[in-house]
mmCIF file of C-alpha atoms and ligand atoms in Angstrom:
data_model
loop_
_atom_site.group_PDB
_atom_site.id
_atom_site.type_symbol
_atom_site.label_atom_id
_atom_site.label_comp_id
_atom_site.label_asym_id
_atom_site.label_seq_id
_atom_site.Cartn_x
_atom_site.Cartn_y
_atom_site.Cartn_z
ATOM 1 C CA MET I 196 167.843 102.741 65.463
ATOM 2 C CA PHE I 197 168.948 103.840 68.475
ATOM 3 C CA ARG I 198 167.884 107.814 68.790
ATOM 4 C CA ASN I 199 171.808 109.880 68.972
ATOM 5 C CA PHE I 200 169.653 112.386 71.337
ATOM 6 C CA LYS I 201 171.441 115.589 72.374
ATOM 7 C CA THR I 202 171.509 116.897 75.819
ATOM 8 C CA VAL I 203 172.006 120.221 77.796
ATOM 9 C CA SER I 204 175.385 121.307 77.327
ATOM 10 C CA ARG I 205 176.035 123.023 80.939
ATOM 11 C CA VAL I 206 173.966 123.023 84.254
ATOM 12 C CA ILE I 207 174.557 124.801 87.542
ATOM 13 C CA PHE I 208 171.914 123.408 90.489
ATOM 14 C CA GLY I 209 171.662 124.985 93.649
ATOM 15 C CA ARG I 210 169.761 126.911 95.948
ATOM 16 C CA GLY I 211 170.970 130.761 95.146
ATOM 17 C CA CYS I 212 173.244 130.083 92.251
ATOM 18 C CA PHE I 213 171.045 131.831 89.950
ATOM 19 C CA ALA I 214 173.473 134.783 91.092
ATOM 20 C CA GLN I 215 176.568 133.180 89.649
ATOM 21 C CA LEU I 216 174.377 134.243 85.797
ATOM 22 C CA SER I 217 176.235 137.127 85.955
ATOM 23 C CA ASP I 218 179.255 135.207 85.581
ATOM 24 C CA ILE I 219 177.887 132.329 83.332
ATOM 25 C CA LEU I 220 176.840 135.264 80.668
ATOM 26 C CA ASP I 221 180.772 137.256 80.888
ATOM 27 C CA ASP I 222 181.775 134.101 79.814
ATOM 28 C CA GLN I 223 179.446 134.768 76.411
ATOM 29 C CA ARG I 224 179.719 138.575 75.413
ATOM 30 C CA LYS I 225 181.473 138.997 72.850
ATOM 31 C CA GLY I 226 183.190 142.694 73.166
ATOM 32 C CA THR I 227 182.088 145.886 75.102
ATOM 33 C CA ASP I 228 178.961 146.631 73.508
ATOM 34 C CA SER I 229 177.258 142.511 73.377
ATOM 35 C CA CYS I 230 173.934 142.591 74.342
ATOM 36 C CA MET I 231 171.536 139.783 76.019
ATOM 37 C CA VAL I 232 168.033 139.414 75.502
ATOM 38 C CA PHE I 233 165.896 138.410 78.967
ATOM 39 C CA LEU I 234 162.832 137.257 78.337
ATOM 40 C CA VAL I 235 161.343 137.085 81.641
ATOM 41 C CA ASP I 236 157.967 136.478 82.915
ATOM 42 C CA ASP I 237 156.313 140.039 83.503
ATOM 43 C CA VAL I 238 154.204 138.693 87.271
ATOM 44 C CA PHE I 239 158.013 139.116 88.347
ATOM 45 C CA LYS I 240 158.099 143.301 87.312
ATOM 46 C CA GLU I 241 157.251 143.981 90.837
ATOM 47 C CA ARG I 242 158.445 140.878 92.571
ATOM 48 C CA PRO I 243 162.696 140.863 93.863
ATOM 49 C CA LEU I 244 163.673 138.791 91.208
ATOM 50 C CA GLY I 245 162.942 141.679 88.534
ATOM 51 C CA ALA I 246 165.379 143.806 90.256
ATOM 52 C CA ARG I 247 167.971 141.035 90.548
ATOM 53 C CA ILE I 248 168.357 140.571 86.609
ATOM 54 C CA PRO I 249 172.161 141.319 85.508
ATOM 55 C CA LEU I 250 171.386 143.833 83.089
ATOM 56 C CA GLY I 251 174.783 144.822 80.630
ATOM 57 C CA ASP I 252 173.876 148.259 79.379
ATOM 58 C CA ALA I 253 173.334 147.374 75.861
ATOM 59 C CA ASP I 254 170.986 144.643 77.314
ATOM 60 C CA LEU I 255 167.323 144.289 76.720
ATOM 61 C CA LEU I 256 164.721 143.331 78.631
ATOM 62 C CA LEU I 257 161.635 142.299 77.475
ATOM 63 C CA TRP I 258 158.596 141.229 79.936
ATOM 64 C CA VAL I 259 156.720 138.380 78.226
ATOM 65 C CA ASN I 260 152.717 137.874 79.691
ATOM 66 C CA VAL I 261 151.672 133.663 79.467
ATOM 67 C CA ASP I 262 148.465 134.488 80.460
ATOM 68 C CA HIS I 263 147.971 132.311 77.547
ATOM 69 C CA GLU I 264 150.076 129.861 76.027
ATOM 70 C CA PRO I 265 153.111 130.828 73.538
ATOM 71 C CA THR I 266 151.541 130.784 70.178
ATOM 72 C CA THR I 267 153.566 131.461 66.669
ATOM 73 C CA ARG I 268 152.385 134.891 66.363
ATOM 74 C CA TYR I 269 154.038 136.410 69.586
ATOM 75 C CA VAL I 270 157.443 134.565 68.935
ATOM 76 C CA ASP I 271 157.502 136.105 66.016
ATOM 77 C CA ASP I 272 156.850 139.538 66.946
ATOM 78 C CA LEU I 273 159.195 139.442 69.936
ATOM 79 C CA THR I 274 161.534 138.045 67.129
ATOM 80 C CA LEU I 275 160.540 141.522 65.237
ATOM 81 C CA ARG I 276 161.118 143.319 68.304
ATOM 82 C CA ILE I 277 164.995 141.642 69.274
ATOM 83 C CA LYS I 278 165.901 142.210 65.470
ATOM 84 C CA THR I 279 165.130 145.753 65.087
ATOM 85 C CA PHE I 280 166.413 146.728 68.326
ATOM 86 C CA ARG I 281 169.832 146.699 67.039
ATOM 87 C CA ASP I 282 171.808 145.982 63.531
ATOM 88 C CA ARG I 283 173.833 142.376 64.740
ATOM 89 C CA LEU I 284 172.279 139.500 66.798
ATOM 90 C CA PRO I 285 172.339 139.415 70.609
ATOM 91 C CA ASP I 286 175.112 137.072 71.875
ATOM 92 C CA GLY I 287 172.264 135.442 73.885
ATOM 93 C CA VAL I 288 169.103 135.505 74.635
ATOM 94 C CA ILE I 289 167.414 134.247 78.589
ATOM 95 C CA GLY I 290 164.351 133.035 79.553
ATOM 96 C CA ILE I 291 163.629 133.326 83.470
ATOM 97 C CA GLY I 292 160.128 131.771 84.290
ATOM 98 C CA GLY I 293 157.821 129.272 83.879
ATOM 99 C CA GLY I 294 157.301 126.195 81.037
ATOM 100 C CA SER I 295 156.147 128.650 78.285
ATOM 101 C CA THR I 296 158.796 131.362 79.055
ATOM 102 C CA MET I 297 161.124 128.907 79.070
ATOM 103 C CA ASP I 298 159.567 127.766 75.151
ATOM 104 C CA LEU I 299 159.618 131.162 74.033
ATOM 105 C CA ALA I 300 163.019 131.971 74.334
ATOM 106 C CA LYS I 301 163.640 128.505 73.121
ATOM 107 C CA ALA I 302 161.567 129.262 69.682
ATOM 108 C CA VAL I 303 162.778 133.338 69.564
ATOM 109 C CA SER I 304 166.894 132.197 70.082
ATOM 110 C CA LEU I 305 166.049 129.815 66.690
ATOM 111 C CA MET I 306 163.689 132.343 65.024
ATOM 112 C CA LEU I 307 166.777 134.888 65.158
ATOM 113 C CA THR I 308 169.172 132.808 63.183
ATOM 114 C CA ASN I 309 166.496 130.659 60.900
ATOM 115 C CA PRO I 310 164.227 132.990 58.084
ATOM 116 C CA GLY I 311 160.528 133.292 57.898
ATOM 117 C CA SER I 312 157.680 132.455 60.211
ATOM 118 C CA SER I 313 158.086 130.185 63.244
ATOM 119 C CA VAL I 314 155.064 128.712 61.553
ATOM 120 C CA ASP I 315 157.488 126.849 59.086
ATOM 121 C CA TYR I 316 159.123 124.910 61.667
ATOM 122 C CA GLN I 317 156.555 123.408 63.632
ATOM 123 C CA GLY I 318 157.273 119.968 63.410
ATOM 124 C CA TRP I 319 160.523 117.415 63.432
ATOM 125 C CA ASP I 320 163.568 118.957 62.578
ATOM 126 C CA LEU I 321 162.799 121.682 60.207
ATOM 127 C CA ILE I 322 165.398 124.222 61.803
ATOM 128 C CA LYS I 323 168.046 124.733 59.402
ATOM 129 C CA ASN I 324 170.822 127.014 61.346
ATOM 130 C CA PRO I 325 171.344 126.451 65.077
ATOM 131 C CA ALA I 326 170.527 129.196 67.366
ATOM 132 C CA VAL I 327 171.948 132.187 69.493
ATOM 133 C CA TYR I 328 173.140 130.795 72.695
ATOM 134 C CA HIS I 329 170.217 130.306 75.162
ATOM 135 C CA VAL I 330 169.620 129.969 78.526
ATOM 136 C CA GLY I 331 167.161 128.332 80.776
ATOM 137 C CA ILE I 332 166.204 129.926 83.710
ATOM 138 C CA PRO I 333 162.996 128.303 85.349
ATOM 139 C CA THR I 334 160.820 129.520 87.994
ATOM 140 C CA LEU I 335 158.033 126.673 88.044
ATOM 141 C CA SER I 336 158.695 122.932 88.174
ATOM 142 C CA GLY I 337 158.024 120.121 86.872
ATOM 143 C CA THR I 338 157.110 120.930 82.790
ATOM 144 C CA GLY I 339 160.846 119.174 81.423
ATOM 145 C CA ALA I 340 161.180 122.138 79.149
ATOM 146 C CA GLU I 341 164.383 122.636 80.607
ATOM 147 C CA VAL I 342 165.924 119.511 78.806
ATOM 148 C CA SER I 343 163.131 119.243 76.346
ATOM 149 C CA ARG I 344 164.146 119.309 72.316
ATOM 150 C CA THR I 345 160.967 121.505 71.551
ATOM 151 C CA ALA I 346 159.574 125.253 72.275
ATOM 152 C CA VAL I 347 155.783 123.840 71.724
ATOM 153 C CA LEU I 348 153.846 126.667 70.113
ATOM 154 C CA SER I 349 149.990 126.974 69.426
ATOM 155 C CA GLY I 350 149.799 128.310 65.274
ATOM 156 C CA PRO I 351 147.105 128.925 63.020
ATOM 157 C CA GLU I 352 146.092 125.315 62.654
ATOM 158 C CA LYS I 353 148.155 123.236 65.253
ATOM 159 C CA LYS I 354 149.668 123.470 68.578
ATOM 160 C CA LEU I 355 153.025 121.491 67.731
ATOM 161 C CA GLY I 356 156.264 122.550 68.695
ATOM 162 C CA LEU I 357 160.142 123.447 67.165
ATOM 163 C CA ASN I 358 161.698 120.291 67.589
ATOM 164 C CA SER I 359 164.707 119.604 66.749
ATOM 165 C CA ASP I 360 168.429 119.710 68.521
ATOM 166 C CA TYR I 361 168.981 123.701 68.292
ATOM 167 C CA THR I 362 166.046 123.621 70.414
ATOM 168 C CA LEU I 363 168.293 122.752 73.148
ATOM 169 C CA PHE I 364 169.176 125.295 75.968
ATOM 170 C CA ASP I 365 172.799 125.934 75.740
ATOM 171 C CA GLN I 366 172.614 126.866 79.848
ATOM 172 C CA MET I 367 170.595 125.509 82.691
ATOM 173 C CA VAL I 368 170.054 127.393 86.443
ATOM 174 C CA LEU I 369 168.187 125.536 88.363
ATOM 175 C CA ASP I 370 167.474 127.488 91.508
ATOM 176 C CA PRO I 371 165.171 126.114 93.903
ATOM 177 C CA GLU I 372 164.790 129.194 95.434
ATOM 178 C CA LEU I 373 163.013 130.916 92.609
ATOM 179 C CA THR I 374 160.284 128.514 92.853
ATOM 180 C CA ALA I 375 159.549 129.821 95.710
ATOM 181 C CA GLY I 376 155.921 132.172 96.178
ATOM 182 C CA VAL I 377 154.305 129.747 93.459
ATOM 183 C CA PRO I 378 150.308 129.940 93.921
ATOM 184 C CA LYS I 379 149.793 126.847 95.722
ATOM 185 C CA ASP I 380 147.083 125.047 93.038
ATOM 186 C CA GLN I 381 149.543 126.425 90.369
ATOM 187 C CA TYR I 382 152.386 124.447 92.173
ATOM 188 C CA PHE I 383 150.180 121.623 92.311
ATOM 189 C CA TYR I 384 149.036 121.563 88.380
ATOM 190 C CA THR I 385 152.960 121.972 87.276
ATOM 191 C CA GLY I 386 154.056 119.105 89.687
ATOM 192 C CA MET I 387 151.458 116.678 88.416
ATOM 193 C CA ASP I 388 153.294 117.500 84.794
ATOM 194 C CA CYS I 389 156.171 116.249 85.852
ATOM 195 C CA TYR I 390 154.226 113.181 87.391
ATOM 196 C CA VAL I 391 152.420 112.395 85.002
ATOM 197 C CA HIS I 392 155.955 112.151 82.236
ATOM 198 C CA CYS I 393 156.912 110.030 84.850
ATOM 199 C CA VAL I 394 153.431 107.289 84.931
ATOM 200 C CA GLU I 395 152.976 107.416 80.789
ATOM 201 C CA SER I 396 156.764 106.814 80.653
ATOM 202 C CA LEU I 397 156.857 104.355 82.595
ATOM 203 C CA THR I 398 153.884 102.518 81.469
ATOM 204 C CA GLY I 399 154.641 103.096 77.502
ATOM 205 C CA THR I 400 155.446 100.829 75.076
ATOM 206 C CA TYR I 401 158.591 102.659 74.124
ATOM 207 C CA LEU I 402 160.031 102.118 77.719
ATOM 208 C CA ASN I 403 163.793 101.627 77.990
ATOM 209 C CA ALA I 404 166.413 100.920 80.550
ATOM 210 C CA PHE I 405 166.923 104.863 80.489
ATOM 211 C CA SER I 406 163.354 106.066 80.459
ATOM 212 C CA GLN I 407 162.847 103.817 83.399
ATOM 213 C CA ALA I 408 166.082 105.010 85.708
ATOM 214 C CA HIS I 409 165.199 108.564 84.818
ATOM 215 C CA GLY I 410 161.406 107.916 85.464
ATOM 216 C CA GLU I 411 161.854 106.123 88.374
ATOM 217 C CA LYS I 412 163.387 108.554 90.373
ATOM 218 C CA ALA I 413 161.567 111.376 88.946
ATOM 219 C CA ILE I 414 158.088 109.851 90.678
ATOM 220 C CA GLY I 415 159.908 108.394 93.640
ATOM 221 C CA LEU I 416 160.432 112.636 94.339
ATOM 222 C CA CYS I 417 157.130 113.684 93.160
ATOM 223 C CA ARG I 418 155.845 110.749 96.044
ATOM 224 C CA GLU I 419 158.470 112.287 98.474
ATOM 225 C CA VAL I 420 156.782 115.928 97.779
ATOM 226 C CA PHE I 421 153.155 115.150 97.115
ATOM 227 C CA LEU I 422 153.164 112.766 99.225
ATOM 228 C CA ASP I 423 154.978 112.469 101.844
ATOM 229 C CA GLY I 424 155.557 116.063 102.760
ATOM 230 C CA THR I 425 159.305 115.280 103.684
ATOM 231 C CA PRO I 426 161.734 118.756 103.576
ATOM 232 C CA GLY I 427 163.143 119.986 100.846
ATOM 233 C CA SER I 428 160.462 120.282 98.675
ATOM 234 C CA ASP I 429 161.568 122.512 96.054
ATOM 235 C CA GLU I 430 165.083 121.138 95.257
ATOM 236 C CA LYS I 431 163.451 117.398 95.294
ATOM 237 C CA LEU I 432 160.808 118.996 92.628
ATOM 238 C CA MET I 433 163.153 120.853 90.459
ATOM 239 C CA MET I 434 165.234 117.464 90.282
ATOM 240 C CA ALA I 435 162.436 115.184 89.309
ATOM 241 C CA SER I 436 161.058 117.952 86.507
ATOM 242 C CA TYR I 437 164.677 117.926 85.138
ATOM 243 C CA MET I 438 164.806 113.607 85.746
ATOM 244 C CA GLY I 439 161.318 113.464 84.151
ATOM 245 C CA GLY I 440 161.903 115.531 81.510
ATOM 246 C CA MET I 441 165.055 113.206 80.670
ATOM 247 C CA SER I 442 163.094 109.953 80.834
ATOM 248 C CA ILE I 443 160.931 111.213 78.522
ATOM 249 C CA VAL I 444 163.611 112.503 76.051
ATOM 250 C CA TYR I 445 163.874 108.971 75.358
ATOM 251 C CA SER I 446 160.621 107.725 75.836
ATOM 252 C CA GLN I 447 157.120 109.137 75.140
ATOM 253 C CA VAL I 448 154.241 110.742 76.601
ATOM 254 C CA GLY I 449 150.867 108.866 76.374
ATOM 255 C CA ILE I 450 147.394 109.668 76.343
ATOM 256 C CA CYS I 451 146.970 112.237 79.244
ATOM 257 C CA HIS I 452 149.099 114.224 76.689
ATOM 258 C CA ALA I 453 147.356 113.946 73.984
ATOM 259 C CA LEU I 454 144.259 115.089 75.432
ATOM 260 C CA ALA I 455 145.597 117.911 77.309
ATOM 261 C CA TYR I 456 146.957 119.148 73.843
ATOM 262 C CA GLY I 457 143.459 118.924 72.174
ATOM 263 C CA LEU I 458 142.173 121.310 75.310
ATOM 264 C CA ALA I 459 144.813 123.988 74.933
ATOM 265 C CA PHE I 460 144.170 124.356 71.210
ATOM 266 C CA VAL I 461 141.081 124.580 71.329
ATOM 267 C CA ARG I 462 140.271 126.447 74.760
ATOM 268 C CA GLY I 463 143.519 127.567 75.136
ATOM 269 C CA ILE I 464 143.671 125.307 78.371
ATOM 270 C CA HIS I 465 147.092 126.058 80.275
ATOM 271 C CA HIS I 466 149.086 122.562 79.927
ATOM 272 C CA GLY I 467 149.082 121.510 83.649
ATOM 273 C CA ILE I 468 145.615 122.097 84.255
ATOM 274 C CA GLY I 469 144.787 120.073 80.890
ATOM 275 C CA ASN I 470 146.804 117.057 81.773
ATOM 276 C CA CYS I 471 145.361 117.198 85.363
ATOM 277 C CA LEU I 472 141.375 117.347 83.777
ATOM 278 C CA ALA I 473 142.327 114.717 81.388
ATOM 279 C CA PHE I 474 144.262 112.356 83.900
ATOM 280 C CA ASP I 475 141.471 112.480 86.153
ATOM 281 C CA CYS I 476 139.336 110.576 83.403
ATOM 282 C CA LEU I 477 142.146 108.309 82.295
ATOM 283 C CA GLU I 478 141.881 105.474 85.097
ATOM 284 C CA ALA I 479 140.680 103.026 82.859
ATOM 285 C CA TYR I 480 144.657 103.356 80.934
ATOM 286 C CA TYR I 481 146.530 104.263 83.747
ATOM 287 C CA PRO I 482 144.733 103.275 86.979
ATOM 288 C CA GLU I 483 147.065 103.019 89.343
ATOM 289 C CA GLY I 484 148.714 106.080 88.611
ATOM 290 C CA VAL I 485 145.599 107.991 88.496
ATOM 291 C CA ARG I 486 144.469 106.436 91.744
ATOM 292 C CA GLU I 487 147.532 107.798 93.340
ATOM 293 C CA PHE I 488 147.481 111.205 91.602
ATOM 294 C CA HIS I 489 143.860 111.237 93.462
ATOM 295 C CA ARG I 490 145.905 110.840 96.653
ATOM 296 C CA MET I 491 147.942 113.433 96.015
ATOM 297 C CA MET I 492 144.738 116.028 95.334
ATOM 298 C CA GLU I 493 143.214 115.123 98.566
ATOM 299 C CA LYS I 494 146.451 115.555 100.156
ATOM 300 C CA HIS I 495 146.643 118.570 98.615
ATOM 301 C CA HIS I 496 143.138 120.207 99.172
ATOM 302 C CA ILE I 497 142.918 120.572 95.230
ATOM 303 C CA ARG I 498 139.192 120.944 93.249
ATOM 304 C CA LEU I 499 140.563 120.933 89.687
ATOM 305 C CA SER I 500 139.399 124.374 87.899
ATOM 306 C CA ARG I 501 137.514 123.867 85.524
ATOM 307 C CA LYS I 502 138.180 127.199 83.261
ATOM 308 C CA GLY I 503 137.568 127.209 79.991
ATOM 309 C CA LEU I 504 135.348 124.046 79.608
ATOM 310 C CA GLU I 505 132.131 125.968 79.615
ATOM 311 C CA ASN I 506 129.367 125.436 76.832
ATOM 312 C CA VAL I 507 132.023 123.643 74.847
ATOM 313 C CA HIS I 508 130.595 123.223 71.147
ATOM 314 C CA PRO I 509 130.165 119.722 69.382
ATOM 315 C CA GLU I 510 132.545 121.273 67.011
ATOM 316 C CA GLU I 511 135.384 122.062 69.241
ATOM 317 C CA VAL I 512 134.955 118.584 70.515
ATOM 318 C CA GLU I 513 135.537 117.323 67.162
ATOM 319 C CA ARG I 514 138.837 119.574 66.340
ATOM 320 C CA MET I 515 140.286 118.393 70.105
ATOM 321 C CA VAL I 516 139.512 114.727 68.663
ATOM 322 C CA ASP I 517 141.502 116.049 65.444
ATOM 323 C CA VAL I 518 144.706 117.920 67.514
ATOM 324 C CA ALA I 519 145.503 114.816 69.529
ATOM 325 C CA LEU I 520 144.849 111.840 66.996
ATOM 326 C CA THR I 521 147.827 113.773 64.860
ATOM 327 C CA LEU I 522 150.108 112.836 67.492
ATOM 328 C CA ALA I 523 150.736 109.268 66.991
ATOM 329 C CA PRO I 524 153.461 108.569 68.713
ATOM 330 C CA LEU I 525 152.004 109.396 71.862
ATOM 331 C CA TRP I 526 149.421 107.447 71.135
ATOM 332 C CA GLU I 527 151.613 104.142 70.300
ATOM 333 C CA ASN I 528 153.715 104.675 73.532
ATOM 334 C CA ALA I 529 150.650 104.209 75.267
ATOM 335 C CA LEU I 530 148.508 101.550 73.356
ATOM 336 C CA GLY I 531 151.519 100.324 71.186
ATOM 337 C CA GLN I 532 151.191 99.630 67.150
ATOM 338 C CA ASP I 533 147.952 98.542 66.770
ATOM 339 C CA TRP I 534 146.403 101.776 68.562
ATOM 340 C CA GLU I 535 144.690 103.232 66.017
ATOM 341 C CA GLN I 536 142.501 100.414 66.372
ATOM 342 C CA LYS I 537 142.290 100.058 70.041
ATOM 343 C CA MET I 538 141.692 103.766 69.978
ATOM 344 C CA PRO I 539 138.895 104.696 67.531
ATOM 345 C CA ARG I 540 137.989 108.731 66.650
ATOM 346 C CA GLU I 541 134.656 107.821 68.887
ATOM 347 C CA LYS I 542 136.443 106.951 71.671
ATOM 348 C CA VAL I 543 138.893 109.313 71.924
ATOM 349 C CA ARG I 544 135.790 111.383 71.755
ATOM 350 C CA GLY I 545 133.951 110.390 74.667
ATOM 351 C CA LEU I 546 137.377 110.588 76.477
ATOM 352 C CA TYR I 547 136.743 114.284 75.767
ATOM 353 C CA GLU I 548 133.182 114.444 76.604
ATOM 354 C CA GLU I 549 134.305 112.930 79.944
ATOM 355 C CA ILE I 550 136.550 115.632 80.682
ATOM 356 C CA ILE I 551 134.218 118.348 79.622
ATOM 357 C CA ALA I 552 131.031 116.566 81.970
ATOM 358 C CA GLY I 553 134.214 116.333 84.783
ATOM 359 C CA GLY I 554 134.712 113.138 84.772
HETATM 360 FE FE1 FE2 P 68 154.104 117.869 80.158
#
């Protein structure tokens, strides 16, 4: 069976295209008292972008904090705030920020039309009703969240996305100008999320020509950005993020992502840095990719932050292993159908011990 996947309906790309957001939203506004909800990373509160948001009279602007990765509880709280703001649904939800903000916007737009808690929908195709119209505007490049059919959330029991066709954005606004001013380390870690998407997709057993075409172009752009230092890096990394995301849409990520999920769930380690910490220890599985990753680190004078990995208790390692092992498709993509024989629990534990010890 071939997957009949859905893509984002509309995309606008180009330096400065954020200025067209007002016109894009006008097409979706219903009536004179139309309400759009903007979920914006609170780092922009004091930055010029904050003042450029095209707020209508009845619109609601919610600054969101993504110091910690999004939780089901945070999504439920935001949804309730929007529902109590007025008695009918907004005409749209617009997420402006990095991958976590994208995920929040997707999840909130789904929860506005689906009853209960977001916890109930962590999984695959559990969402029943189409979401409110939603727009993704990334201010960081690399996560691929702008094209994915998931909104990754940490719940009380698991870190798992709301995966559905309804999750996909209706509109993407890709403006490379918005990624200026990202701190150097964060730029690197998020860019490496894209690089790892490509490596895991291109070396996986699920690979097909569709994923390969997108993955090869994306990894080439990553090399231009992180090894060659050619001009136009912001544009290139934004397109790499998009194409890396498209590559994994039709294949899958792999071991590094499975391990990063465990680090995030148990120790709250952000996805980008979690991937870097895990990938650093995966030369046995991705030899060329990890060597190239090390060259990129060297070129950009990156020393991986180990914040969050202090005094990890053996029980926490076991929980990390539990989380990682629930992600069967990722292991299968990396190692094949007999992945459970190749990757018994003690081997996963060994990888975590290596990550925690620092490679
Ligand atoms: Fe990722």
